[in-house]
Coordinates of C-alpha atoms and ligand atoms in Angstrom, one line a residue:
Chain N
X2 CA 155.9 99.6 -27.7
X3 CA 155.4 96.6 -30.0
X4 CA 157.9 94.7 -31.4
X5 CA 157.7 95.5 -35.4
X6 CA 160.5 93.5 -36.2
X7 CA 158.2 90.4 -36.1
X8 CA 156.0 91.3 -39.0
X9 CA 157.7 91.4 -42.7
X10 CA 158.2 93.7 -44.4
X11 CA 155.6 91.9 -47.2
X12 CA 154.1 88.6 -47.5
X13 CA 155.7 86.2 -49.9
X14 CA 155.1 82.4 -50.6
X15 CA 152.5 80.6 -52.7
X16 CA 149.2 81.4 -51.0
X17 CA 149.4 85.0 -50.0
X18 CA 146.0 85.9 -48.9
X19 CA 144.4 88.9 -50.7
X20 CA 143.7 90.5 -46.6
X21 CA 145.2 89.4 -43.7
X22 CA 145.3 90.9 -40.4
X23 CA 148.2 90.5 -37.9
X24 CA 147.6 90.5 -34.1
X25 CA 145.1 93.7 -34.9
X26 CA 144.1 95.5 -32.0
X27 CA 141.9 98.5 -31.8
X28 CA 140.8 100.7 -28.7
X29 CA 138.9 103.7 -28.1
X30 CA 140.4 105.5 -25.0
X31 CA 140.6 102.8 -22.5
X32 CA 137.5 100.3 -24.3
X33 CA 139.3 97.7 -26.6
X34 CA 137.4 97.1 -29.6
X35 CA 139.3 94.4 -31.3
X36 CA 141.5 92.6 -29.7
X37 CA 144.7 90.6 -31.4
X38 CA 142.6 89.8 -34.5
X39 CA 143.8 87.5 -36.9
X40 CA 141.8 86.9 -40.0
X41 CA 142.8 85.9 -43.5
X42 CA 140.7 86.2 -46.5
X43 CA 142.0 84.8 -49.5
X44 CA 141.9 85.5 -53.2
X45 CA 138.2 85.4 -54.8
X46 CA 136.3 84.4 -51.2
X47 CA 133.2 85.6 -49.5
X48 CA 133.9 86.1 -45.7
X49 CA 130.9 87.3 -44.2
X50 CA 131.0 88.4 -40.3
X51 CA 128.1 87.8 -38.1
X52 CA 127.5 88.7 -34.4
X53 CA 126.1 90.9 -31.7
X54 CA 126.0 94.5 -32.1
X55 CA 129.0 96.0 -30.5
X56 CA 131.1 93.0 -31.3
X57 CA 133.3 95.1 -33.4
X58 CA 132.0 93.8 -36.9
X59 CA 132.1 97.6 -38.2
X60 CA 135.4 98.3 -36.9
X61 CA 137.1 95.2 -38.7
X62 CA 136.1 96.5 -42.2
X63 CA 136.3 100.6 -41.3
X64 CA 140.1 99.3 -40.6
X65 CA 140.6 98.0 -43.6
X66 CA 139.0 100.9 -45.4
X67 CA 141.6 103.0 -43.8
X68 CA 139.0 105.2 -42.0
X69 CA 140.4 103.6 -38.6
X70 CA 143.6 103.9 -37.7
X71 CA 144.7 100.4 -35.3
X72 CA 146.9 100.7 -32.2
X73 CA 148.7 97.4 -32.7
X74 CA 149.3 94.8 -35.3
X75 CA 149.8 95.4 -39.1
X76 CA 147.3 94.8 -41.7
X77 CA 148.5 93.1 -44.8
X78 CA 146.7 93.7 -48.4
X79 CA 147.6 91.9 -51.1
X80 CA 150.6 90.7 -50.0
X81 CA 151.9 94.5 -49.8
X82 CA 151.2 96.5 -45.8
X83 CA 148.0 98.6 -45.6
X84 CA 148.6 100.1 -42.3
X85 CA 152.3 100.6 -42.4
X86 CA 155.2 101.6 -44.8
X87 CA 158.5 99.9 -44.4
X88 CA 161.2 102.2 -43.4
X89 CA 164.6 101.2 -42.9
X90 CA 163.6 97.8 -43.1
X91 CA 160.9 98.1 -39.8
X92 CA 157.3 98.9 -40.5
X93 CA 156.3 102.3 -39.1
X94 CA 152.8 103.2 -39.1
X95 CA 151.7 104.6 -43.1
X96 CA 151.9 108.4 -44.2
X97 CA 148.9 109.9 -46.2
X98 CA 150.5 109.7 -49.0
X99 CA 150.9 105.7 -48.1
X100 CA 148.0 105.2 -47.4
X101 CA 146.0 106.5 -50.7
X102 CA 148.6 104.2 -53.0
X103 CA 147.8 101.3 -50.4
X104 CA 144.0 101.3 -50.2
X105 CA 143.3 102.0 -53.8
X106 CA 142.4 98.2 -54.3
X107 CA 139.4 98.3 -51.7
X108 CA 136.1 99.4 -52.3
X109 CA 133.3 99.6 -49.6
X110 CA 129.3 100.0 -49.2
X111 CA 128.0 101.9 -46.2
X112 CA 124.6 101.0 -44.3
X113 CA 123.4 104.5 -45.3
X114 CA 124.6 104.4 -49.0
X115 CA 126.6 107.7 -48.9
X116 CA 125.7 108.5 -52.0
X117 CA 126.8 112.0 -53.4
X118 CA 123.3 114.1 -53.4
X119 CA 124.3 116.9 -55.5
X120 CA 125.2 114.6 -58.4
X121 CA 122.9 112.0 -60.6
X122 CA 123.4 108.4 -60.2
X123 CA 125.9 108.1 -63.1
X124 CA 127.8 111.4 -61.6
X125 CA 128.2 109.6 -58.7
X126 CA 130.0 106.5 -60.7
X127 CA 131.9 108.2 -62.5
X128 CA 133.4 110.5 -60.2
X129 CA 136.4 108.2 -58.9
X130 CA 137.4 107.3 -62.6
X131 CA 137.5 110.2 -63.7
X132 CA 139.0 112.3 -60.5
X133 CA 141.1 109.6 -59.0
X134 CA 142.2 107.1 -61.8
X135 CA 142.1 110.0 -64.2
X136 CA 140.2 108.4 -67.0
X137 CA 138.8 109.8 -70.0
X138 CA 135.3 110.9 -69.4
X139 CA 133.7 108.9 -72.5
X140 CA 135.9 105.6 -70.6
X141 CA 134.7 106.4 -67.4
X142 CA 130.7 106.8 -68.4
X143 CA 131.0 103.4 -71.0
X144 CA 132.5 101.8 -67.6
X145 CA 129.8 103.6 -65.6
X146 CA 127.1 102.9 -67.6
X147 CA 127.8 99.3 -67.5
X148 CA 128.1 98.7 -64.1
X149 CA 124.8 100.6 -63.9
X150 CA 123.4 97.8 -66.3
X151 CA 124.9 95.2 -64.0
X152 CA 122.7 96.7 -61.1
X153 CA 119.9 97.2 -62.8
X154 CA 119.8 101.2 -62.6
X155 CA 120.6 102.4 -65.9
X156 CA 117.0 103.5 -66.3
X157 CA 117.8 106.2 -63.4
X158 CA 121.2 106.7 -64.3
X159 CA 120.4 110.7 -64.5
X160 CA 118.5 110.9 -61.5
X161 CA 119.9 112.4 -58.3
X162 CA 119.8 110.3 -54.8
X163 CA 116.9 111.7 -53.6
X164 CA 114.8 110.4 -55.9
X165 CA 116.1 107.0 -55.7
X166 CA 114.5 104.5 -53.0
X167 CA 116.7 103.2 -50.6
X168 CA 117.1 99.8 -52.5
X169 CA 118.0 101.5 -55.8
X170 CA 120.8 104.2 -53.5
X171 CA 122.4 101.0 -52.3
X172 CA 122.4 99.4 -56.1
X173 CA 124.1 102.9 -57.6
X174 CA 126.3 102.8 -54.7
X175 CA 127.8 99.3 -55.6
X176 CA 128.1 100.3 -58.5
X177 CA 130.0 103.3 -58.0
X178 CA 132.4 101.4 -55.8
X179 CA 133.1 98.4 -58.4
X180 CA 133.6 101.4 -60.9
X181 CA 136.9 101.8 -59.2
X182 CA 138.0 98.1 -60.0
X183 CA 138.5 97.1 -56.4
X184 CA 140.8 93.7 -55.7
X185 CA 138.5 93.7 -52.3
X186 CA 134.7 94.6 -51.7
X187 CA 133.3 96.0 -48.2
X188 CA 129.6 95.6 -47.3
X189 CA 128.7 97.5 -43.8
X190 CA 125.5 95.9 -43.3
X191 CA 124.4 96.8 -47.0
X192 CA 120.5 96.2 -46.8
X193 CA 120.0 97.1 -42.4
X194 CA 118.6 101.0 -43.8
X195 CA 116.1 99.3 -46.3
X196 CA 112.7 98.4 -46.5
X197 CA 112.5 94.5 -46.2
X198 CA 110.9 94.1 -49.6
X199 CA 114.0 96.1 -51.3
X200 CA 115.9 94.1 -49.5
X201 CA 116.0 91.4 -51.9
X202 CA 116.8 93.7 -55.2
X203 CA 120.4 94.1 -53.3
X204 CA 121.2 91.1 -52.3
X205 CA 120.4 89.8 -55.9
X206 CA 123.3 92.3 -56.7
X207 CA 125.8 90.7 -54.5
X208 CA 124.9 87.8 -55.3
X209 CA 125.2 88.0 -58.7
X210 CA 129.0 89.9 -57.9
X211 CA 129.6 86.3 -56.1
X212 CA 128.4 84.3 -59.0
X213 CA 130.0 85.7 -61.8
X214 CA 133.6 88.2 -60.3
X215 CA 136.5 86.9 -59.1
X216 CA 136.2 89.8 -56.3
X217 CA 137.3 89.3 -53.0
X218 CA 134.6 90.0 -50.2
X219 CA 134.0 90.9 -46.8
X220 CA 130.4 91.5 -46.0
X221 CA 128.9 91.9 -42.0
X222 CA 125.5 91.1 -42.3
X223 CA 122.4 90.5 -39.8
X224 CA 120.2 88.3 -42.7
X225 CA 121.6 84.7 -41.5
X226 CA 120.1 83.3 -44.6
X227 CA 121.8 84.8 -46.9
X228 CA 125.1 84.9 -45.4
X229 CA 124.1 81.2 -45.1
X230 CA 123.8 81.1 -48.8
X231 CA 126.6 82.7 -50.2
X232 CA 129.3 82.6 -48.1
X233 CA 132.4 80.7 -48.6
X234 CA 133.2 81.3 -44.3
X235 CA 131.7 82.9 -41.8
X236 CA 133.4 84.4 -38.7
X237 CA 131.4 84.9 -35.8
X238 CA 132.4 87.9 -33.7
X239 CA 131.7 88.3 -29.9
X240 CA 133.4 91.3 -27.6
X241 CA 136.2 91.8 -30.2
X242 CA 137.0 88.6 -30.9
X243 CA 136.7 85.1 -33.5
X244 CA 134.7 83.3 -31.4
X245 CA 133.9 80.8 -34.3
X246 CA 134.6 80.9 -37.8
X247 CA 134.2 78.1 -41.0
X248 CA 131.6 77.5 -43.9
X249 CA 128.4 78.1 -43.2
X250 CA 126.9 74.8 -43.3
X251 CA 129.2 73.8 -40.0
X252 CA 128.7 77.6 -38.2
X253 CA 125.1 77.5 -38.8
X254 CA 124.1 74.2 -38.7
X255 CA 126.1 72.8 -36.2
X256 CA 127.6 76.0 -34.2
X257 CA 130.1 74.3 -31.9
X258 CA 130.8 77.6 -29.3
X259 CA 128.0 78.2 -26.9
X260 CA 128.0 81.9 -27.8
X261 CA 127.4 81.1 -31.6
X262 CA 124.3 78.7 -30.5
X263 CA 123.0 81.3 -27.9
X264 CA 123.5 84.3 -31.0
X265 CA 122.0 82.1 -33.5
X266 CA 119.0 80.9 -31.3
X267 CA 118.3 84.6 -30.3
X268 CA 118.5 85.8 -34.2
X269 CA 116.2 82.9 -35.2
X270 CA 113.9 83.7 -32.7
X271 CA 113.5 87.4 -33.4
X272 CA 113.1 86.4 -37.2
Chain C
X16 CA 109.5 173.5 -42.0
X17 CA 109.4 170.6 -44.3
X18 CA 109.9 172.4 -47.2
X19 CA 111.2 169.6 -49.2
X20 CA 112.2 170.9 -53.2
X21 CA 111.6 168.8 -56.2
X22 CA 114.2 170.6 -58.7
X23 CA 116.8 170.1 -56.0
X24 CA 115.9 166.5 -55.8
X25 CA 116.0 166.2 -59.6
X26 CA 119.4 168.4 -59.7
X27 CA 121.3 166.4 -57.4
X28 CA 119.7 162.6 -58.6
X29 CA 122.1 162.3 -61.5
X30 CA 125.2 162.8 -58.9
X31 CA 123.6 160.5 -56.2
X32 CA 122.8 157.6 -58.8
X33 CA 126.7 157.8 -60.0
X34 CA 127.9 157.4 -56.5
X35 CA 125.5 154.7 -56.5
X36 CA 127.7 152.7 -59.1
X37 CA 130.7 153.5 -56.6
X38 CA 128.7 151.9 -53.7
X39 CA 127.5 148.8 -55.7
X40 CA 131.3 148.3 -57.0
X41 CA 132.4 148.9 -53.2
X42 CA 130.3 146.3 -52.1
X43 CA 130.9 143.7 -55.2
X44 CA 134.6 143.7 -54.7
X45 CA 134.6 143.8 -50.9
X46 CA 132.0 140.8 -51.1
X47 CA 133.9 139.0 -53.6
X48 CA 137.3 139.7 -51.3
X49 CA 134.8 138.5 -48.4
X50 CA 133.7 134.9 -50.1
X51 CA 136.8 133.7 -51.1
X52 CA 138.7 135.0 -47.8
X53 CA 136.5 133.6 -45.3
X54 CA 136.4 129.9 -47.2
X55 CA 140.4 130.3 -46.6
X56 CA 139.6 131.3 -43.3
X57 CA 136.8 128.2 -42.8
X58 CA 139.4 125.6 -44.1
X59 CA 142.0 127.0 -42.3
X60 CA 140.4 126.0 -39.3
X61 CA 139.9 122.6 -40.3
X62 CA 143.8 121.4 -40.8
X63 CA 145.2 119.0 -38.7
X64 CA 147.8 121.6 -37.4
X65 CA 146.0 122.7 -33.7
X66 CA 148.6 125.9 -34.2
X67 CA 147.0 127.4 -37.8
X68 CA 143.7 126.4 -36.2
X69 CA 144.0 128.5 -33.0
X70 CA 145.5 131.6 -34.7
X71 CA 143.0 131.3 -37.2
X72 CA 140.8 131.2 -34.7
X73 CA 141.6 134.3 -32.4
X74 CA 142.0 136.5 -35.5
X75 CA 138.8 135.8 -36.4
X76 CA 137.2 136.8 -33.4
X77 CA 139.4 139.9 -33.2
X78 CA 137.9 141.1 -36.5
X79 CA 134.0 140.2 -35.3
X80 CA 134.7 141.7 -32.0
X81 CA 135.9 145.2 -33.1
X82 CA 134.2 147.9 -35.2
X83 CA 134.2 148.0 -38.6
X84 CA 134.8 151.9 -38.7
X85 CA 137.7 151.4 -36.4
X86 CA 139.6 148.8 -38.8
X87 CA 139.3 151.0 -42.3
X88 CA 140.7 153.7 -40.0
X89 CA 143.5 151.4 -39.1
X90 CA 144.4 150.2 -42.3
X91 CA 144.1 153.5 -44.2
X92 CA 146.0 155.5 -41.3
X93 CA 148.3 153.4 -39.6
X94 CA 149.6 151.8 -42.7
X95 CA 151.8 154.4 -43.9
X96 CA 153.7 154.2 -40.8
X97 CA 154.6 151.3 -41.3
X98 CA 155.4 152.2 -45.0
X99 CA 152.6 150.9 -46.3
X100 CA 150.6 153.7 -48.1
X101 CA 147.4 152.6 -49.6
X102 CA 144.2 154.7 -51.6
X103 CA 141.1 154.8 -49.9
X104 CA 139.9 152.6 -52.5
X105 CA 142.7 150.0 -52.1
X106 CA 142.0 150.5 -48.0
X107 CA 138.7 150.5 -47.8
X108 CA 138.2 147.6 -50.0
X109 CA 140.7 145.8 -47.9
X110 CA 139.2 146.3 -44.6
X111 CA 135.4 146.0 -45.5
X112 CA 136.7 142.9 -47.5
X113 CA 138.7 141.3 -43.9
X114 CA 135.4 142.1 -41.8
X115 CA 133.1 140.4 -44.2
X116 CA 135.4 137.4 -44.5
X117 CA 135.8 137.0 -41.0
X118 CA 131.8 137.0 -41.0
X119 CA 131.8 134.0 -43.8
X120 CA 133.9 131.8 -42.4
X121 CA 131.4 131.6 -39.5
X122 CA 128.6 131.1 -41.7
X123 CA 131.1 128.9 -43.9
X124 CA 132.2 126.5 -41.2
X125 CA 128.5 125.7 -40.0
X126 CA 128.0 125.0 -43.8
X127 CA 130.7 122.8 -43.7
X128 CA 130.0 121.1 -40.4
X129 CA 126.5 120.5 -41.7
X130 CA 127.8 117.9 -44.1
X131 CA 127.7 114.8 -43.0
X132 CA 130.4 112.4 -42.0
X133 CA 129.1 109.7 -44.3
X134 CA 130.2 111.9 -47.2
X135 CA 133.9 112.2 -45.9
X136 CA 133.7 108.1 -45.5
X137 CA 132.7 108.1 -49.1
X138 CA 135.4 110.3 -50.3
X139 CA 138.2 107.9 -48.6
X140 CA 136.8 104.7 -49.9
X141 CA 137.3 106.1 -53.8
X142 CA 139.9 107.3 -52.5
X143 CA 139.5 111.1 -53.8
X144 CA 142.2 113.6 -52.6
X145 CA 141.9 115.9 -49.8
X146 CA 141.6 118.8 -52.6
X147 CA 139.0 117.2 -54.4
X148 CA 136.7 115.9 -51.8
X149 CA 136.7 119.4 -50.3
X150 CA 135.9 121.6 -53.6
X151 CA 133.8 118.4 -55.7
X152 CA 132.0 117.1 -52.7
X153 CA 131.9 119.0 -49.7
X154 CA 132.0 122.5 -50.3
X155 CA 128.9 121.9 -52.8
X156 CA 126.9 120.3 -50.1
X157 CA 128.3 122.9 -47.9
X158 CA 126.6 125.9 -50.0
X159 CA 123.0 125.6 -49.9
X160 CA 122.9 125.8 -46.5
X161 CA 125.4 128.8 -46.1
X162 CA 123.4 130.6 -49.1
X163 CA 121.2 132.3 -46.4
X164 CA 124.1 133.6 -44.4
X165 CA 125.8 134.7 -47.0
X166 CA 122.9 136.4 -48.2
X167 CA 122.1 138.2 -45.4
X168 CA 125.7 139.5 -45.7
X169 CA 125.7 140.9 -48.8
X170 CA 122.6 143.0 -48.0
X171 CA 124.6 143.9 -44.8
X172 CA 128.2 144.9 -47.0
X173 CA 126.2 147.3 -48.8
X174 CA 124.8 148.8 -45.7
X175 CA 128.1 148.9 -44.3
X176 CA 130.1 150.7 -47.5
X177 CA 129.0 154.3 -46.1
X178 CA 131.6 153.6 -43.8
X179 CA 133.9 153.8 -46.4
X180 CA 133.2 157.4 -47.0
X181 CA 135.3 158.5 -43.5
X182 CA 138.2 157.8 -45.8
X183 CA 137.0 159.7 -48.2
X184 CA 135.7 156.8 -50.9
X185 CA 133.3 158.3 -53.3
X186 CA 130.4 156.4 -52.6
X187 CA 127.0 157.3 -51.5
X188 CA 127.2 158.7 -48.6
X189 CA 130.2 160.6 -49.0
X190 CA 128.6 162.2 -52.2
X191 CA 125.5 162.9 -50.3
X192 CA 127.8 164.7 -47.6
X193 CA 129.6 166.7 -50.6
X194 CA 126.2 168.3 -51.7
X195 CA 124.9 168.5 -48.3
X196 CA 127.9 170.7 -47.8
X197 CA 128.0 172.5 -50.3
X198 CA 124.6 173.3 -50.6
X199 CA 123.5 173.8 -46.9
X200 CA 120.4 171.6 -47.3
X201 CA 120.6 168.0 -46.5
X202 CA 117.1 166.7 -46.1
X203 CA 116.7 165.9 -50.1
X204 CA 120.0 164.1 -50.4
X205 CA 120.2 162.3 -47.3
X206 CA 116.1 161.0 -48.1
X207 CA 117.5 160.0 -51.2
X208 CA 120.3 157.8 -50.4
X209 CA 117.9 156.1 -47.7
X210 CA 115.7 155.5 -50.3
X211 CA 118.4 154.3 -52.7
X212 CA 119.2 151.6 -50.0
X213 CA 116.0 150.6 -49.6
X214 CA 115.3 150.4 -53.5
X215 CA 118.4 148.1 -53.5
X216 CA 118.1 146.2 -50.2
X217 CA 114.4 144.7 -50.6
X218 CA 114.9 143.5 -53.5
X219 CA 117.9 142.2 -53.3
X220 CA 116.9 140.0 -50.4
X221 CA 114.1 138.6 -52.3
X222 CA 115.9 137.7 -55.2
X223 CA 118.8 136.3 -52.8
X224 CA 116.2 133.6 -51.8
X225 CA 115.2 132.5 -55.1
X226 CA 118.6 132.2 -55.8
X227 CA 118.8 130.0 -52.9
X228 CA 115.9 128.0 -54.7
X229 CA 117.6 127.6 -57.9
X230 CA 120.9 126.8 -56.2
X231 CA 119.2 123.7 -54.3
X232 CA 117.4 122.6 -57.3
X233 CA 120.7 123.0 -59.9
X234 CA 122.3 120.5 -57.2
X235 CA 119.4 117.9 -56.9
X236 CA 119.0 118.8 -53.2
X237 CA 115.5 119.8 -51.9
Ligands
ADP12 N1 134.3 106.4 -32.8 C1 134.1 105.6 -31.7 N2 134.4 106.1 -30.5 C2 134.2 105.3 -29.4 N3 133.7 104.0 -29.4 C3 133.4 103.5 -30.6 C4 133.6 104.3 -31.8 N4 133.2 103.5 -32.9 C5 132.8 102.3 -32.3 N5 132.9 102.3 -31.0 C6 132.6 101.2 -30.1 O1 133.3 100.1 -30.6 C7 132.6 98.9 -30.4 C8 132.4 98.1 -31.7 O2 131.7 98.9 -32.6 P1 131.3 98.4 -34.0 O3 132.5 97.9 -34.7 O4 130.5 99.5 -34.7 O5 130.3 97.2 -33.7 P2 129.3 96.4 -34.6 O6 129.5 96.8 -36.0 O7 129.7 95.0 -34.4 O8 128.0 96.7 -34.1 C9 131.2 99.4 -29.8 O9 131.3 99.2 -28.4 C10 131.2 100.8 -30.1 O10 130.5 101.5 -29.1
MG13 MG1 128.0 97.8 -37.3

């Protein structure tokens, strides 16, 4: 059994990162996913995550989401714990109940959108507001309708998924998450389901997000130039591990772990 | 030998189509008993507790694997031993209603299991409750492909309400036995509730399918 007493009970001080995990580890059966992660994002930045498949890259962020449940370490959330409750002054792992309060400031994208089908595009935005924050339905749609704006599908906003390209799914999906105010944004490999020239119309979304929202960001991505472009860091993940991490001029122009040259060579030449 | 008689036929028509109403409202309440049981049924085998699941479970496959004549037998005649007296309406409604459900949870939880995991994912990152994701999410993706099943049930409940009449519930059948016996001829009524059935039956199934159709269309799926 861990020791819990080394992790507090919440994260004081002057920087507090927005995320941080703790000495994370994840395992399925007897394969270790993760092992003892540590990662910090901070307030407002743009952490992208790069490397093999397999590496784990999904797993960090499904973690965070709270659709994975760790087997070691504590993961930290604004200051507050995501994965544990404190309980007579120890951290035991988090209840439901927990857990909803706890990730109700993180929003995520999927590869395959995950769109609702059975409801139009502004249904699906409007949906959280309304059924989870419990906003007025007018609020919810002006809120809705905006974001819509801000992707560039309020022409659609009454169509269902299915008549939606992939491109313009992934742009209503956004949307739909943001419409929940998130303090931290997920991106799955956001644009790996689309056709390469939609790619673009979602990546202009996120980068606009970047540009102009103080949102904090965690995006795994295979499209080195963008991550290249955007990021504030960029961690580089191999068998469950940081191999290398730091802004992206250093990672990708002068990758100092053999692993990160041999990835980066092999992504370059498949390009 | 077939001698069969018009006037008869016309005598007994008025009687047979009344008992009809019976058979429809026999099948319509056990149905409706049947749709919202088995969904408890469905989601009761999908809580976290192994124990609910199980029992769940094996009572389900108790009902499917015995006879529906042999259940509205035991809850009309064994009941009142245990103090429980029901009517055969109240009994028969009960029993047909148990079978059915036990019948729509199948077709319910392959419905369910049909929906993919993506949509659960969704659900936890807005962080909808358990309640809602099940009756605003999943269980309307859930629907259109269980409408078949559950069509083909309802056409099989109103088959199966004859049954009802060894307790003596005035349906059909049992008022087509009642002038059979009382008459000594039972060629004209028994024809007659065959072709009642069938009247009710085909077109039934037809218009289940279009439902179906609208269904899909009313939920932007197709
Ligand atoms: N539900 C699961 N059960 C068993 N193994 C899993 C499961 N999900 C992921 N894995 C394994 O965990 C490892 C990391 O997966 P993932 O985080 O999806 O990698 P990446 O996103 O970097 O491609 C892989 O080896 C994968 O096979
Ligand atoms: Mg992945």
């Amino acid at each position: 059994m861990e020791d819990m007493s080394q992790y507090p009970l919440e994260l004081s001080g002057p920087d507090v990162p927005m995320v941080r995990f703790m000495n994370v580890t994840k395992s399925y059966g007897a394969l270790t996913v993760l092992d003892n992660l540590n990662l910090d994002v901070s307030e407002g930045e743009m952490v992208t995550v790069i490397g093999p498949s397999g590496s784990g890259k999904t797993t960090v962020l499904r973690m965070l989401m709270t659709l994975e449940t760790i087997n070691g370490g504590v993961i930290y959330v604004d200051g507050q714990p995501l994965t544990h409750m404190a309980k007579n002054g120890v951290l035991v792992p988090a209840d439901a109940k927990y857990l909803r309060r706890a990730r109700s400031s993180i929003g995520m994208c999927f590869q395959h959108f995950n769109l609702f089908p059975h409801m139009t595009a502004l249904q699906n935005c409007m949906e959280g507001p309304v059924q989870v924050l419990g906003l007025p339905k007018a609020e919810a749609r002006d809120r809705s309708e905006e974001l819509l704006s801000m992707v560039g599908m309020i022409d659609k906003k009454d169509q269902h998924p299915s008549r939606l390209s992939g491109g313009q799914q992934q742009r209503v999906a956004i949307a739909r998450a943001l419409a929940m105010r998130p303090k931290v944004m997920l991106f799955d490999e956001v644009t790996s389901a689309l056709d390469p020239e939609v790619i673009g119309e979602v990546t202009g979304v996120i980068r606009k997000l970047v540009a102009e929202h103080n949102l904090t960001m965690l995006m795994v991505t295979h499209q080195m130039g963008f991550a290249r472009d955007i990021s504030d860091r960029v961690c580089f993940f191999y068998q469950g591990k940081i191999e290398e991490q730091g802004p992206p001029e250093g990672l990708f122009g002068n990758p100092q772990r053999e692993r990160t040259q041999q990835f980066l060579s092999a992504v370059k030449a498949a390009d | 030998m077939f001698d069969w008689r018009w006037d008869f036929t016309f005598e007994i028509l008025p009687r047979l189509l009344q008992a009809t109403l019976n058979t429809l409202a026999a099948a319509g309440i056990g149905y409706g008993i049947a749709v919202v049981l088995g969904l408890v049924f469905a989601l009761a085998q999908r809580t976290p507790s192994r124990i609910v699941t199980m029992v769940v479970r094996e009572c389900v496959e108790f009902i499917r694997s015995t006879p529906l004549v042999l259940q509205i037998f035991f809850v009309f005649f064994v009941g009142p031993q245990f103090g429980i007296r029901l009517s055969p309406w109240v009994a028969g409604m009960i029993a047909i209603g148990l079978h059915y459900s036990a019948y729509l949870s199948e077709v319910y939880r392959g419905g369910l299991e049909s929906v993919p995991k993506g949509q659960w994912e969704a659900c936890t990152a807005l962080n909808l409750s358990t309640t809602k994701t099940y009756f605003r999410v999943i269980i309307p993706q859930a629907l259109p492909p269980s409408l078949a099943g559950m069509g083909n049930y309802l056409v099989g409940i109103f088959k199966d309400t004859p049954m009802l009449s060894v307790i003596g519930v005035a349906e059909l059948m049992q008022a087509a036995n009642a002038i059979g016996g009382s008459h000594y001829r039972y060629l004209e009524p028994y024809t007659m509730v065959g072709i009642i059935f069938l009247a009710i039956s085909l077109p039934a199934a037809g218009l289940i399918r279009v439902f179906e159709a609208w269904v899909r269309k009313k939920l932007g799926m197709n």
